[in-house]
Amino acid sequence: MASSDRPSGLTALAVINFIFGTLEFLGGIGFIVIRFVAGKMLSNGHEMSAKEREGLQVIVDSSWINVGIVVALAFATGLLLLLSGIGYLKQKRVLGRWFGNGYGIVAITYVTVSLTLLPEELTEGFSIGVIRSLIYPCFTMVLLNSTFRRDLAR
Amino acid sequence: MNWTHVRLIATSSIPQTLRSGTGVVYAVFTLIFGLHSANLIVRQVETLGATRFTGWVETALNFLLASVTLQGKTTELPELEKFGGLDNIHAWAEYLLREQPALLSAVFILQALLVPLFVSSGAFNQLAGDLQHGAVRYQLLSTSRSSLFFGRFLGMAVFTAALIVALTSVLVLFVGSQLDLYEWGDLIAWGVHCTFALICISLPYVAFCSWISAVVNSPFSALIFTGLIIPAQPFLAIGAMNAWEPLGKLIYLMPWGVQFWLFHPDPAKVVFAALGCLAYTALFLFLGLYFFRKRDL
């Protein structure tokens, strides 16, 4: 199949995947940085209000294992986004369709797990932002299994 | 014009829109940025508290509604307010924030500002891509120009309406189930009204995009035209009014000056605004069809 047979929707999906994939990696690194900086700020005795101190303490009290699990899921989501993006461009069945669906499932798991394991100070709790982060995985799965099902067959 | 053709073209253009890059970007952009902007407002309630939030939104609403309804030069609005010249606007804002669910009003007024921008970034490629590649000539072997034009418009209008319904449903469900601030009945009634208002607002802009898309030969040029004209027009009109007041009427070149009346407490004005939006839609469609019929393919 020539590359010109690729629907432009798949190309757009791939570009969005690359952007969101990079953001997922940055988000994962952000969790580590916030956890680390919060600890440093508390131990260095920075001037802050009692409410801010309480918020930072909650972040510091969250276990490194929980943070590690969430960061691993963020990286997995980012990696799947990047790989499936390449799959869309090459119109591959496994790299595109399977990895794309895999991304959808891992992304939903990532949102659920981060809400469960991390304190609200780190995730903002269940908000419209959470629904927003579920939109793209769901949208991707719907498109891959309907509109672009026959285009990812190589 | 053949209505069966129009229906067939509209129906087939929806999946076609999704297969095209613009359709995917349009859907993702509208849903994600629509929810993101709503999230910013909801976060303000949590940060400021309900009372300060209402005061903050009231100030913003007064300024917005006074500006788009051309109550006076933006520089003179504080003075007008001091002498009671904006009492009608205050009553309008009071209605939105006290008689209706304030949070939903704030979110939907913001969406009313954003919907034209979403449309301009997603509906620009109804015909321009096919015109660029010459595909229109083959499509016209089996249908007429007017059927093709209206079919594409109808498909895009339905796609846009579906996105708006998805966005507003999520917002109403979230506010109702998570925030426990308002009665479900009030939320649903106001949500339905605002969804209808947002769909009405979207129609003239989709029609404007149809017009531009039918006269420009490249999707990129169509995007530049719609993406510049639609958001810049109210700023230009209000800026021009500050220089010379009658120039403010330029705001009526597009529906910006009419669309916010869809949220007015007086039902007669709401109906008038809805008819205004439909009139703009008809005008843009007429112009689009006129130029599309005349143009050399």
Tab-separated table of C-alpha atoms in Angstrom:
chain	number	residue	atom	x	y	z
A	1	MET	CA	0.000	0.000	0.000
A	2	ALA	CA	1.470	3.337	-0.948
A	3	SER	CA	1.871	5.977	1.762
A	4	SER	CA	-0.566	8.202	-0.145
A	5	ASP	CA	-3.332	5.677	0.685
A	6	ARG	CA	-3.108	6.711	4.321
A	7	PRO	CA	-6.155	8.733	5.391
A	8	SER	CA	-5.111	12.149	6.637
A	9	GLY	CA	-7.039	11.421	9.846
A	10	LEU	CA	-4.443	8.768	10.722
A	11	THR	CA	-1.633	11.254	10.094
A	12	ALA	CA	-3.374	13.768	12.364
A	13	LEU	CA	-3.864	11.087	15.006
A	14	ALA	CA	-0.153	10.243	14.803
A	15	VAL	CA	0.880	13.882	15.233
A	16	ILE	CA	-1.470	14.253	18.228
A	17	ASN	CA	0.022	11.036	19.633
A	18	PHE	CA	3.547	12.435	19.384
A	19	ILE	CA	2.502	15.639	21.171
A	20	PHE	CA	0.556	13.854	23.921
A	21	GLY	CA	3.270	11.187	24.238
A	22	THR	CA	5.887	13.849	24.947
A	23	LEU	CA	3.535	15.493	27.460
A	24	GLU	CA	3.009	12.146	29.224
A	25	PHE	CA	6.773	11.743	29.653
A	26	LEU	CA	7.034	15.295	31.000
A	27	GLY	CA	4.074	14.609	33.319
A	28	GLY	CA	5.807	11.512	34.684
A	29	ILE	CA	9.003	13.456	35.314
A	30	GLY	CA	6.846	16.210	36.889
A	31	PHE	CA	5.517	13.771	39.518
A	32	ILE	CA	9.081	12.870	40.562
A	33	VAL	CA	10.215	16.508	40.599
A	34	ILE	CA	7.202	17.681	42.670
A	35	ARG	CA	7.673	14.842	45.177
A	36	PHE	CA	11.408	15.612	45.442
A	37	VAL	CA	11.032	19.410	45.647
A	38	ALA	CA	8.238	19.150	48.245
A	39	GLY	CA	10.559	17.103	50.484
A	40	LYS	CA	13.406	19.594	50.017
A	41	MET	CA	11.166	22.591	50.775
A	42	LEU	CA	9.934	21.035	54.003
A	43	SER	CA	13.381	19.964	55.175
A	44	ASN	CA	14.931	23.362	54.312
A	45	GLY	CA	12.307	25.161	56.397
A	46	HIS	CA	10.988	27.483	53.660
A	47	GLU	CA	8.567	30.168	54.862
A	48	MET	CA	5.001	29.143	54.050
A	49	SER	CA	1.486	29.157	55.474
A	50	ALA	CA	0.216	26.285	57.590
A	51	LYS	CA	-2.107	25.226	54.744
A	52	GLU	CA	0.754	25.101	52.243
A	53	ARG	CA	2.891	23.166	54.717
A	54	GLU	CA	0.059	20.692	55.252
A	55	GLY	CA	-0.323	20.227	51.491
A	56	LEU	CA	3.386	19.618	51.023
A	57	GLN	CA	3.433	17.197	53.947
A	58	VAL	CA	0.688	15.127	52.302
A	59	ILE	CA	2.745	14.977	49.090
A	60	VAL	CA	5.892	13.989	50.991
A	61	ASP	CA	3.970	11.336	52.951
A	62	SER	CA	2.911	9.624	49.708
A	63	SER	CA	5.116	6.561	49.301
A	64	TRP	CA	7.821	6.450	46.643
A	65	ILE	CA	6.422	3.081	45.555
A	66	ASN	CA	3.046	4.641	44.719
A	67	VAL	CA	4.744	7.511	42.918
A	68	GLY	CA	6.926	4.964	41.101
A	69	ILE	CA	3.903	2.942	39.933
A	70	VAL	CA	2.169	6.053	38.615
A	71	VAL	CA	5.346	7.329	36.926
A	72	ALA	CA	5.869	3.901	35.322
A	73	LEU	CA	2.307	4.005	34.003
A	74	ALA	CA	2.862	7.555	32.708
A	75	PHE	CA	5.996	6.436	30.879
A	76	ALA	CA	4.213	3.340	29.523
A	77	THR	CA	1.374	5.556	28.271
A	78	GLY	CA	3.856	7.950	26.655
A	79	LEU	CA	5.788	5.087	25.043
A	80	LEU	CA	2.626	3.466	23.687
A	81	LEU	CA	1.508	6.823	22.288
A	82	LEU	CA	4.812	7.293	20.461
A	83	LEU	CA	4.972	3.704	19.164
A	84	SER	CA	1.353	3.648	18.033
A	85	GLY	CA	1.925	7.022	16.359
A	86	ILE	CA	4.659	5.403	14.267
A	87	GLY	CA	2.282	2.485	13.653
A	88	TYR	CA	-0.413	4.829	12.338
A	89	LEU	CA	2.041	6.424	9.929
A	90	LYS	CA	3.197	3.011	8.649
A	91	GLN	CA	-0.367	1.648	8.833
A	92	LYS	CA	0.773	-1.390	10.833
A	93	ARG	CA	-1.720	-3.783	12.378
A	94	VAL	CA	0.308	-4.565	15.523
A	95	LEU	CA	2.230	-1.326	16.019
A	96	GLY	CA	-0.744	0.817	15.023
A	97	ARG	CA	-4.010	-0.846	15.930
A	98	TRP	CA	-2.934	-3.113	18.796
A	99	PHE	CA	-0.564	-0.624	20.412
A	100	GLY	CA	-3.155	2.122	19.927
A	101	ASN	CA	-5.785	0.045	21.729
A	102	GLY	CA	-3.154	-0.867	24.308
A	103	TYR	CA	-2.536	2.820	24.858
A	104	GLY	CA	-6.251	3.376	25.456
A	105	ILE	CA	-6.411	0.672	28.118
A	106	VAL	CA	-3.132	1.700	29.816
A	107	ALA	CA	-4.156	5.394	29.792
A	108	ILE	CA	-7.485	4.621	31.484
A	109	THR	CA	-5.646	2.428	34.020
A	110	TYR	CA	-3.096	5.207	34.584
A	111	VAL	CA	-5.824	7.764	35.363
A	112	THR	CA	-7.642	5.350	37.696
A	113	VAL	CA	-4.460	4.243	39.492
A	114	SER	CA	-3.128	7.771	39.935
A	115	LEU	CA	-6.456	8.848	41.448
A	116	THR	CA	-6.329	5.880	43.811
A	117	LEU	CA	-2.667	5.891	44.834
A	118	LEU	CA	-1.692	9.546	44.883
A	119	PRO	CA	-2.940	12.309	47.205
A	120	GLU	CA	-5.319	14.952	45.819
A	121	GLU	CA	-2.557	17.551	46.197
A	122	LEU	CA	-0.716	15.814	43.355
A	123	THR	CA	-3.616	14.829	41.078
A	124	GLU	CA	-6.289	17.478	41.876
A	125	GLY	CA	-8.721	14.591	42.580
A	126	PHE	CA	-11.638	13.671	40.333
A	127	SER	CA	-12.203	16.775	38.238
A	128	ILE	CA	-13.157	17.793	34.713
A	129	GLY	CA	-9.416	17.492	34.050
A	130	VAL	CA	-9.697	13.734	34.676
A	131	ILE	CA	-12.586	13.420	32.216
A	132	ARG	CA	-10.531	15.448	29.744
A	133	SER	CA	-7.634	13.007	30.067
A	134	LEU	CA	-10.015	10.095	29.385
A	135	ILE	CA	-11.404	11.687	26.207
A	136	TYR	CA	-8.428	11.025	23.947
A	137	PRO	CA	-7.886	7.334	24.872
A	138	CYS	CA	-11.603	6.617	24.390
A	139	PHE	CA	-11.714	8.588	21.146
A	140	THR	CA	-8.621	6.743	19.877
A	141	MET	CA	-10.105	3.312	20.622
A	142	VAL	CA	-13.390	4.215	18.923
A	143	LEU	CA	-11.620	5.461	15.794
A	144	LEU	CA	-9.152	2.544	15.606
A	145	ASN	CA	-11.928	-0.028	15.861
A	146	SER	CA	-14.356	1.655	13.483
A	147	THR	CA	-13.236	4.415	11.129
A	148	PHE	CA	-9.603	3.298	10.672
A	149	ARG	CA	-10.055	-0.454	11.239
A	150	ARG	CA	-9.315	-1.370	7.623
A	151	ASP	CA	-6.483	1.125	7.218
A	152	LEU	CA	-4.243	-0.558	9.797
A	153	ALA	CA	-3.735	-3.916	8.144
A	154	ARG	CA	-0.113	-4.136	7.046
B	1	MET	CA	-31.285	21.078	-5.712
B	2	ASN	CA	-32.067	17.452	-4.903
B	3	TRP	CA	-32.847	16.852	-1.195
B	4	THR	CA	-32.071	13.123	-1.457
B	5	HIS	CA	-28.608	14.049	-2.721
B	6	VAL	CA	-28.210	16.613	0.059
B	7	ARG	CA	-29.098	13.991	2.672
B	8	LEU	CA	-26.775	11.384	1.141
B	9	ILE	CA	-23.871	13.838	0.887
B	10	ALA	CA	-24.448	15.030	4.466
B	11	THR	CA	-24.585	11.457	5.796
B	12	SER	CA	-21.434	10.363	3.993
B	13	SER	CA	-19.553	13.539	4.851
B	14	ILE	CA	-19.651	12.811	8.615
B	15	PRO	CA	-17.468	9.643	8.489
B	16	GLN	CA	-15.444	11.372	5.777
B	17	THR	CA	-14.842	14.266	8.148
B	18	LEU	CA	-13.582	11.821	10.766
B	19	ARG	CA	-11.260	10.154	8.263
B	20	SER	CA	-9.810	13.513	7.340
B	21	GLY	CA	-7.184	15.138	9.548
B	22	THR	CA	-9.319	18.205	10.125
B	23	GLY	CA	-12.198	16.132	11.530
B	24	VAL	CA	-9.944	14.360	14.033
B	25	VAL	CA	-8.261	17.602	15.105
B	26	TYR	CA	-11.644	19.363	15.298
B	27	ALA	CA	-13.131	16.723	17.590
B	28	VAL	CA	-10.058	16.417	19.840
B	29	PHE	CA	-9.503	20.187	19.961
B	30	THR	CA	-13.156	20.989	20.752
B	31	LEU	CA	-13.596	18.350	23.435
B	32	ILE	CA	-10.221	18.777	25.129
B	33	PHE	CA	-10.061	22.574	25.061
B	34	GLY	CA	-13.778	22.869	25.851
B	35	LEU	CA	-13.312	20.719	28.954
B	36	HIS	CA	-10.026	22.419	29.820
B	37	SER	CA	-11.633	25.875	29.779
B	38	ALA	CA	-14.536	24.579	31.886
B	39	ASN	CA	-12.052	23.068	34.317
B	40	LEU	CA	-10.359	26.458	34.741
B	41	ILE	CA	-13.692	27.971	35.805
B	42	VAL	CA	-14.579	25.112	38.153
B	43	ARG	CA	-11.112	25.445	39.745
B	44	GLN	CA	-11.851	29.121	40.379
B	45	VAL	CA	-14.891	28.144	42.471
B	46	GLU	CA	-12.663	25.956	44.620
B	47	THR	CA	-9.918	28.589	44.890
B	48	LEU	CA	-12.066	31.694	45.451
B	49	GLY	CA	-15.134	30.185	47.155
B	50	ALA	CA	-18.687	30.511	45.845
B	51	THR	CA	-19.274	34.148	46.915
B	52	ARG	CA	-16.018	35.598	45.580
B	53	PHE	CA	-16.372	33.474	42.440
B	54	THR	CA	-19.839	34.895	41.739
B	55	GLY	CA	-18.534	38.446	42.245
B	56	TRP	CA	-15.576	37.788	39.953
B	57	VAL	CA	-17.770	36.263	37.216
B	58	GLU	CA	-20.317	39.075	37.586
B	59	THR	CA	-17.645	41.701	36.867
B	60	ALA	CA	-16.413	39.749	33.828
B	61	LEU	CA	-19.977	39.155	32.567
B	62	ASN	CA	-20.937	42.822	32.971
B	63	PHE	CA	-17.949	43.870	30.910
B	64	LEU	CA	-18.481	41.206	28.235
B	65	LEU	CA	-22.231	41.754	27.841
B	66	ALA	CA	-21.868	45.554	27.880
B	67	SER	CA	-19.148	45.355	25.215
B	68	VAL	CA	-20.885	42.991	22.788
B	69	THR	CA	-24.237	44.753	23.109
B	70	LEU	CA	-22.501	48.085	22.385
B	71	GLN	CA	-23.574	49.887	25.573
B	72	GLY	CA	-20.723	52.349	25.105
B	73	LYS	CA	-17.004	52.702	24.515
B	74	THR	CA	-15.092	50.205	26.653
B	75	THR	CA	-13.170	53.096	28.217
B	76	GLU	CA	-16.443	54.742	29.290
B	77	LEU	CA	-18.073	51.632	30.773
B	78	PRO	CA	-16.946	52.266	34.399
B	79	GLU	CA	-18.417	55.782	34.239
B	80	LEU	CA	-21.643	54.492	32.671
B	81	GLU	CA	-21.884	51.935	35.437
B	82	LYS	CA	-21.478	54.645	38.089
B	83	PHE	CA	-24.474	56.590	36.749
B	84	GLY	CA	-26.713	53.528	36.390
B	85	GLY	CA	-26.370	53.245	32.615
B	86	LEU	CA	-25.720	49.514	32.823
B	87	ASP	CA	-28.641	48.501	35.020
B	88	ASN	CA	-30.118	46.350	32.253
B	89	ILE	CA	-26.781	44.511	31.928
B	90	HIS	CA	-26.602	44.053	35.712
B	91	ALA	CA	-30.093	42.543	35.673
B	92	TRP	CA	-29.008	40.189	32.884
B	93	ALA	CA	-25.895	39.079	34.780
B	94	GLU	CA	-27.985	38.707	37.961
B	95	TYR	CA	-30.335	36.381	36.074
B	96	LEU	CA	-27.425	34.260	34.818
B	97	LEU	CA	-25.744	34.040	38.205
B	98	ARG	CA	-28.603	34.054	40.726
B	99	GLU	CA	-31.641	32.603	38.962
B	100	GLN	CA	-29.777	29.990	36.894
B	101	PRO	CA	-26.949	27.690	38.041
B	102	ALA	CA	-24.107	30.253	38.171
B	103	LEU	CA	-21.328	27.793	37.478
B	104	LEU	CA	-23.031	26.432	34.380
B	105	SER	CA	-23.793	29.977	33.193
B	106	ALA	CA	-20.123	30.946	33.540
B	107	VAL	CA	-18.955	27.801	31.763
B	108	PHE	CA	-21.468	28.120	28.922
B	109	ILE	CA	-20.851	31.829	28.355
B	110	LEU	CA	-17.164	30.938	28.000
B	111	GLN	CA	-18.123	28.166	25.565
B	112	ALA	CA	-20.200	30.720	23.625
B	113	LEU	CA	-16.980	32.687	23.182
B	114	LEU	CA	-14.998	29.588	22.246
B	115	VAL	CA	-17.432	27.774	19.927
B	116	PRO	CA	-16.778	30.199	17.016
B	117	LEU	CA	-13.040	29.604	17.445
B	118	PHE	CA	-13.505	25.829	17.524
B	119	VAL	CA	-15.678	26.010	14.406
B	120	SER	CA	-13.183	28.211	12.580
B	121	SER	CA	-10.447	25.668	13.250
B	122	GLY	CA	-12.495	22.623	12.288
B	123	ALA	CA	-15.080	23.464	9.652
B	124	PHE	CA	-12.853	25.256	7.156
B	125	ASN	CA	-12.270	22.268	4.894
B	126	GLN	CA	-15.766	21.447	3.678
B	127	LEU	CA	-14.976	21.951	-0.001
B	128	ALA	CA	-11.527	23.583	-0.205
B	129	GLY	CA	-9.598	20.282	-0.141
B	130	ASP	CA	-11.699	18.771	-2.918
B	131	LEU	CA	-11.413	21.988	-4.915
B	132	GLN	CA	-7.641	21.909	-4.575
B	133	HIS	CA	-7.379	18.322	-5.837
B	134	GLY	CA	-10.073	18.694	-8.487
B	135	ALA	CA	-12.236	15.998	-6.871
B	136	VAL	CA	-15.244	18.312	-6.981
B	137	ARG	CA	-15.438	17.978	-10.760
B	138	TYR	CA	-15.951	14.200	-10.456
B	139	GLN	CA	-18.535	14.599	-7.710
B	140	LEU	CA	-20.454	17.060	-9.877
B	141	LEU	CA	-20.911	14.376	-12.546
B	142	SER	CA	-23.613	12.848	-10.365
B	143	THR	CA	-24.991	15.782	-8.396
B	144	SER	CA	-25.484	19.541	-8.554
B	145	ARG	CA	-23.324	22.250	-7.035
B	146	SER	CA	-26.075	23.338	-4.647
B	147	SER	CA	-26.691	19.764	-3.413
B	148	LEU	CA	-22.968	19.315	-2.806
B	149	PHE	CA	-22.677	22.677	-1.031
B	150	PHE	CA	-25.698	22.161	1.239
B	151	GLY	CA	-24.846	18.507	1.868
B	152	ARG	CA	-21.364	19.395	3.099
B	153	PHE	CA	-22.744	22.229	5.242
B	154	LEU	CA	-25.400	19.996	6.775
B	155	GLY	CA	-22.870	17.221	7.521
B	156	MET	CA	-20.523	19.665	9.240
B	157	ALA	CA	-23.384	21.317	11.151
B	158	VAL	CA	-24.561	17.921	12.474
B	159	PHE	CA	-20.975	16.922	13.384
B	160	THR	CA	-20.502	20.229	15.239
B	161	ALA	CA	-23.855	19.839	17.018
B	162	ALA	CA	-22.844	16.319	18.119
B	163	LEU	CA	-19.584	17.673	19.575
B	164	ILE	CA	-21.465	20.427	21.420
B	165	VAL	CA	-23.996	17.952	22.821
B	166	ALA	CA	-21.146	15.677	23.987
B	167	LEU	CA	-19.349	18.599	25.632
B	168	THR	CA	-22.391	20.065	27.397
B	169	SER	CA	-23.624	16.622	28.539
B	170	VAL	CA	-20.276	15.896	30.209
B	171	LEU	CA	-20.294	19.307	31.890
B	172	VAL	CA	-23.867	19.035	33.193
B	173	LEU	CA	-23.289	15.466	34.417
B	174	PHE	CA	-20.058	16.466	36.162
B	175	VAL	CA	-21.515	19.540	37.887
B	176	GLY	CA	-24.627	17.597	38.906
B	177	SER	CA	-22.901	14.488	40.206
B	178	GLN	CA	-19.696	15.886	41.709
B	179	LEU	CA	-20.356	19.382	42.991
B	180	ASP	CA	-23.762	19.034	44.662
B	181	LEU	CA	-24.486	22.764	44.267
B	182	TYR	CA	-27.723	22.742	42.267
B	183	GLU	CA	-30.892	20.726	41.764
B	184	TRP	CA	-30.789	18.229	38.874
B	185	GLY	CA	-33.954	19.730	37.382
B	186	ASP	CA	-32.403	23.226	37.221
B	187	LEU	CA	-29.173	21.845	35.770
B	188	ILE	CA	-30.886	19.827	33.054
B	189	ALA	CA	-33.266	22.642	32.082
B	190	TRP	CA	-30.454	25.206	31.864
B	191	GLY	CA	-28.134	22.671	30.219
B	192	VAL	CA	-30.706	21.972	27.478
B	193	HIS	CA	-31.262	25.696	26.940
B	194	CYS	CA	-27.509	26.381	26.697
B	195	THR	CA	-26.921	23.414	24.393
B	196	PHE	CA	-29.607	24.776	22.080
B	197	ALA	CA	-27.978	28.231	22.332
B	198	LEU	CA	-24.494	26.888	21.522
B	199	ILE	CA	-25.815	24.937	18.522
B	200	CYS	CA	-27.578	28.103	17.295
B	201	ILE	CA	-24.324	30.017	17.753
B	202	SER	CA	-22.323	27.429	15.819
B	203	LEU	CA	-24.586	27.397	12.738
B	204	PRO	CA	-23.692	30.810	11.236
B	205	TYR	CA	-19.983	30.161	11.748
B	206	VAL	CA	-20.235	26.767	10.044
B	207	ALA	CA	-22.078	28.529	7.193
B	208	PHE	CA	-19.357	31.197	7.067
B	209	CYS	CA	-16.748	28.419	6.826
B	210	SER	CA	-18.815	26.830	4.011
B	211	TRP	CA	-18.702	30.133	2.151
B	212	ILE	CA	-14.950	30.600	2.566
B	213	SER	CA	-14.313	26.934	1.805
B	214	ALA	CA	-16.281	27.203	-1.438
B	215	VAL	CA	-14.376	30.198	-2.781
B	216	VAL	CA	-10.804	29.377	-1.711
B	217	ASN	CA	-8.782	26.722	-3.492
B	218	SER	CA	-6.684	25.469	-0.613
B	219	PRO	CA	-7.643	24.224	2.862
B	220	PHE	CA	-4.714	26.096	4.390
B	221	SER	CA	-5.884	29.429	2.941
B	222	ALA	CA	-9.428	28.665	4.135
B	223	LEU	CA	-8.072	27.969	7.636
B	224	ILE	CA	-6.122	31.234	7.637
B	225	PHE	CA	-9.189	33.230	6.510
B	226	THR	CA	-11.660	31.668	8.935
B	227	GLY	CA	-9.115	31.481	11.764
B	228	LEU	CA	-8.301	35.173	11.428
B	229	ILE	CA	-11.647	36.730	10.510
B	230	ILE	CA	-13.893	34.981	13.053
B	231	PRO	CA	-11.899	35.706	16.245
B	232	ALA	CA	-10.563	39.100	15.164
B	233	GLN	CA	-13.886	40.593	14.047
B	234	PRO	CA	-15.367	41.508	17.485
B	235	PHE	CA	-12.055	42.971	18.693
B	236	LEU	CA	-11.793	45.094	15.540
B	237	ALA	CA	-15.397	46.296	15.897
B	238	ILE	CA	-15.050	47.148	19.600
B	239	GLY	CA	-11.648	48.771	18.966
B	240	ALA	CA	-13.123	50.810	16.113
B	241	MET	CA	-16.015	51.861	18.367
B	242	ASN	CA	-13.520	53.277	20.840
B	243	ALA	CA	-12.222	55.478	18.007
B	244	TRP	CA	-15.651	56.436	16.607
B	245	GLU	CA	-18.820	55.093	18.201
B	246	PRO	CA	-20.896	54.296	15.056
B	247	LEU	CA	-18.145	51.938	13.888
B	248	GLY	CA	-19.165	49.608	16.715
B	249	LYS	CA	-22.015	48.448	14.455
B	250	LEU	CA	-19.357	46.527	12.520
B	251	ILE	CA	-19.826	43.837	15.154
B	252	TYR	CA	-23.042	42.884	13.338
B	253	LEU	CA	-21.082	41.776	10.271
B	254	MET	CA	-20.912	38.464	12.126
B	255	PRO	CA	-23.213	37.029	14.822
B	256	TRP	CA	-21.023	38.181	17.749
B	257	GLY	CA	-23.399	41.030	18.587
B	258	VAL	CA	-26.473	38.783	18.506
B	259	GLN	CA	-25.380	35.445	19.931
B	260	PHE	CA	-25.217	36.375	23.632
B	261	TRP	CA	-28.897	37.396	23.604
B	262	LEU	CA	-29.581	33.641	23.515
B	263	PHE	CA	-28.787	33.697	27.246
B	264	HIS	CA	-31.110	36.638	28.001
B	265	PRO	CA	-33.888	36.293	30.632
B	266	ASP	CA	-36.548	37.605	28.212
B	267	PRO	CA	-37.800	34.647	26.069
B	268	ALA	CA	-38.791	37.033	23.245
B	269	LYS	CA	-35.176	38.214	22.968
B	270	VAL	CA	-33.957	34.613	23.001
B	271	VAL	CA	-36.262	33.784	20.099
B	272	PHE	CA	-35.158	36.960	18.322
B	273	ALA	CA	-31.487	35.990	18.808
B	274	ALA	CA	-32.122	32.447	17.532
B	275	LEU	CA	-33.843	33.875	14.455
B	276	GLY	CA	-30.907	36.276	14.063
B	277	CYS	CA	-28.445	33.372	14.085
B	278	LEU	CA	-30.561	31.553	11.497
B	279	ALA	CA	-30.674	34.714	9.374
B	280	TYR	CA	-26.874	34.976	9.468
B	281	THR	CA	-26.685	31.286	8.530
B	282	ALA	CA	-29.010	31.835	5.582
B	283	LEU	CA	-27.050	34.904	4.460
B	284	PHE	CA	-23.669	33.154	4.593
B	285	LEU	CA	-25.088	30.092	2.829
B	286	PHE	CA	-26.601	32.277	0.127
B	287	LEU	CA	-23.285	34.066	-0.434
B	288	GLY	CA	-21.358	30.790	-0.386
B	289	LEU	CA	-23.697	29.130	-2.851
B	290	TYR	CA	-23.736	32.205	-5.095
B	291	PHE	CA	-19.938	32.257	-5.398
B	292	PHE	CA	-19.656	28.464	-5.605
B	293	ARG	CA	-22.121	28.387	-8.527
B	294	LYS	CA	-20.310	31.217	-10.300
B	295	ARG	CA	-16.783	29.956	-9.854
B	296	ASP	CA	-14.709	28.233	-12.488
B	297	LEU	CA	-13.866	24.685	-11.479
